[in-house]
Amino acid sequence: MNREALPTKLNLGTMGFKHPADRSEFLKALKKSHFKWIRDELENIEKRNVRYAALTIDLNDPPFEKNTSFRGNVERLMETLAEAADAEVRKSVVHSIYANCKALNILLNDEEESIREIAKKRLSGLTNEV
């Protein structure tokens, strides 16, 4: 599968939360992020007081300085997002090139069969192109 076609961008404006509380809970979880850039983005959204502002995160190119701790930072983010309530977020994680074994193991027990199957294939080494 072409990497360009993979759903690796999260955009709060297009995630289709079924209930306003779902979006609120997701934002609360992000506010507790270990990553300052995520907390800063959320603070900017709150300052603008835009209810449906878009917070877009490209999971294959997160805005971390590319240093020795880059991969570790991204992998911790993938592990956190692997437990998100929204299936679209979890789909993005399972397709991300930065999803590590821990994130994929979390997704092995996902409620969505398609996510479980991709996580299983990636963990078994059958495919990296999912």
Coordinates of C-alpha atoms in Angstrom, one line a residue, residues 19-115:
H19 CA -20.8 13.3 21.4
P20 CA -19.2 16.6 22.5
A21 CA -18.0 14.9 25.7
D22 CA -15.9 12.5 23.6
R23 CA -14.0 15.5 22.1
S24 CA -13.7 17.0 25.6
E25 CA -12.3 13.8 27.1
F26 CA -9.8 13.5 24.2
L27 CA -8.6 17.1 24.7
K28 CA -8.3 16.5 28.5
A29 CA -6.1 13.5 27.8
L30 CA -3.9 15.5 25.4
K31 CA -3.5 18.3 28.0
K32 CA -1.8 15.8 30.2
S33 CA 0.7 14.9 27.4
H34 CA 4.4 14.7 28.2
F35 CA 4.9 16.7 25.0
K36 CA 5.1 20.5 25.4
W37 CA 4.2 21.1 21.8
I38 CA 0.9 19.4 22.2
R39 CA 0.1 21.3 25.3
D40 CA 1.1 24.6 23.6
E41 CA -1.2 23.8 20.6
L42 CA -4.1 23.1 22.9
E43 CA -3.4 26.3 24.8
N44 CA -3.4 28.3 21.5
I45 CA -6.8 26.7 20.6
E46 CA -8.2 27.7 23.9
K47 CA -6.9 31.3 23.7
R48 CA -8.6 31.7 20.3
N49 CA -11.7 30.2 21.9
V50 CA -12.5 28.3 18.7
R51 CA -14.8 25.4 19.6
Y52 CA -14.0 23.3 16.5
A53 CA -10.4 24.4 15.9
A54 CA -8.3 21.9 14.1
L55 CA -5.3 20.4 15.8
T56 CA -3.5 18.5 13.2
I57 CA -0.7 16.1 14.1
D58 CA 1.1 14.2 11.4
L59 CA 2.1 10.9 13.1
N60 CA 4.8 10.2 10.5
D61 CA 6.4 13.7 10.9
P62 CA 5.7 15.0 14.4
P63 CA 7.2 18.4 15.2
F64 CA 10.1 17.2 17.4
E65 CA 13.6 18.3 16.9
K66 CA 15.3 15.4 15.1
N67 CA 17.8 14.5 17.8
T68 CA 18.7 11.3 19.6
S69 CA 15.6 11.3 21.8
F70 CA 13.3 11.9 18.8
R71 CA 12.3 8.3 18.3
G72 CA 11.7 7.7 22.0
N73 CA 9.5 10.8 22.2
V74 CA 7.4 9.7 19.2
E75 CA 7.1 6.1 20.4
R76 CA 5.8 7.3 23.8
L77 CA 3.2 9.4 21.9
M78 CA 2.2 6.4 19.9
E79 CA 1.7 4.3 23.0
T80 CA -0.5 7.0 24.5
L81 CA -2.6 7.5 21.4
A82 CA -3.0 3.7 21.0
E83 CA -5.3 3.8 24.0
A84 CA -7.5 6.7 22.5
A85 CA -11.2 6.3 22.6
D86 CA -11.6 7.3 19.0
A87 CA -11.1 4.5 16.4
E88 CA -9.7 6.9 13.8
V89 CA -6.9 7.9 16.2
R90 CA -6.0 4.2 16.8
K91 CA -6.1 3.5 13.0
S92 CA -3.6 6.3 12.6
V93 CA -1.4 4.8 15.2
V94 CA -1.4 1.3 13.8
H95 CA -0.4 2.7 10.4
S96 CA 2.3 5.0 11.7
I97 CA 5.9 4.1 11.0
Y98 CA 6.7 5.0 14.7
A99 CA 4.3 2.6 16.3
N100 CA 6.5 0.4 18.4
C101 CA 5.9 -3.1 19.8
K102 CA 4.3 -1.7 23.0
A103 CA 1.8 0.4 21.0
L104 CA 1.1 -2.5 18.6
N105 CA 0.6 -4.9 21.6
I106 CA -2.0 -2.4 23.0
L107 CA -3.7 -2.5 19.6
L108 CA -3.8 -6.3 19.5
N109 CA -6.8 -6.1 21.9
D110 CA -8.5 -3.3 20.0
E111 CA -12.3 -3.5 19.6
E112 CA -12.0 -2.9 15.8
E113 CA -11.1 -6.1 14.0
S114 CA -9.2 -4.2 11.2
I115 CA -6.9 -2.6 13.7

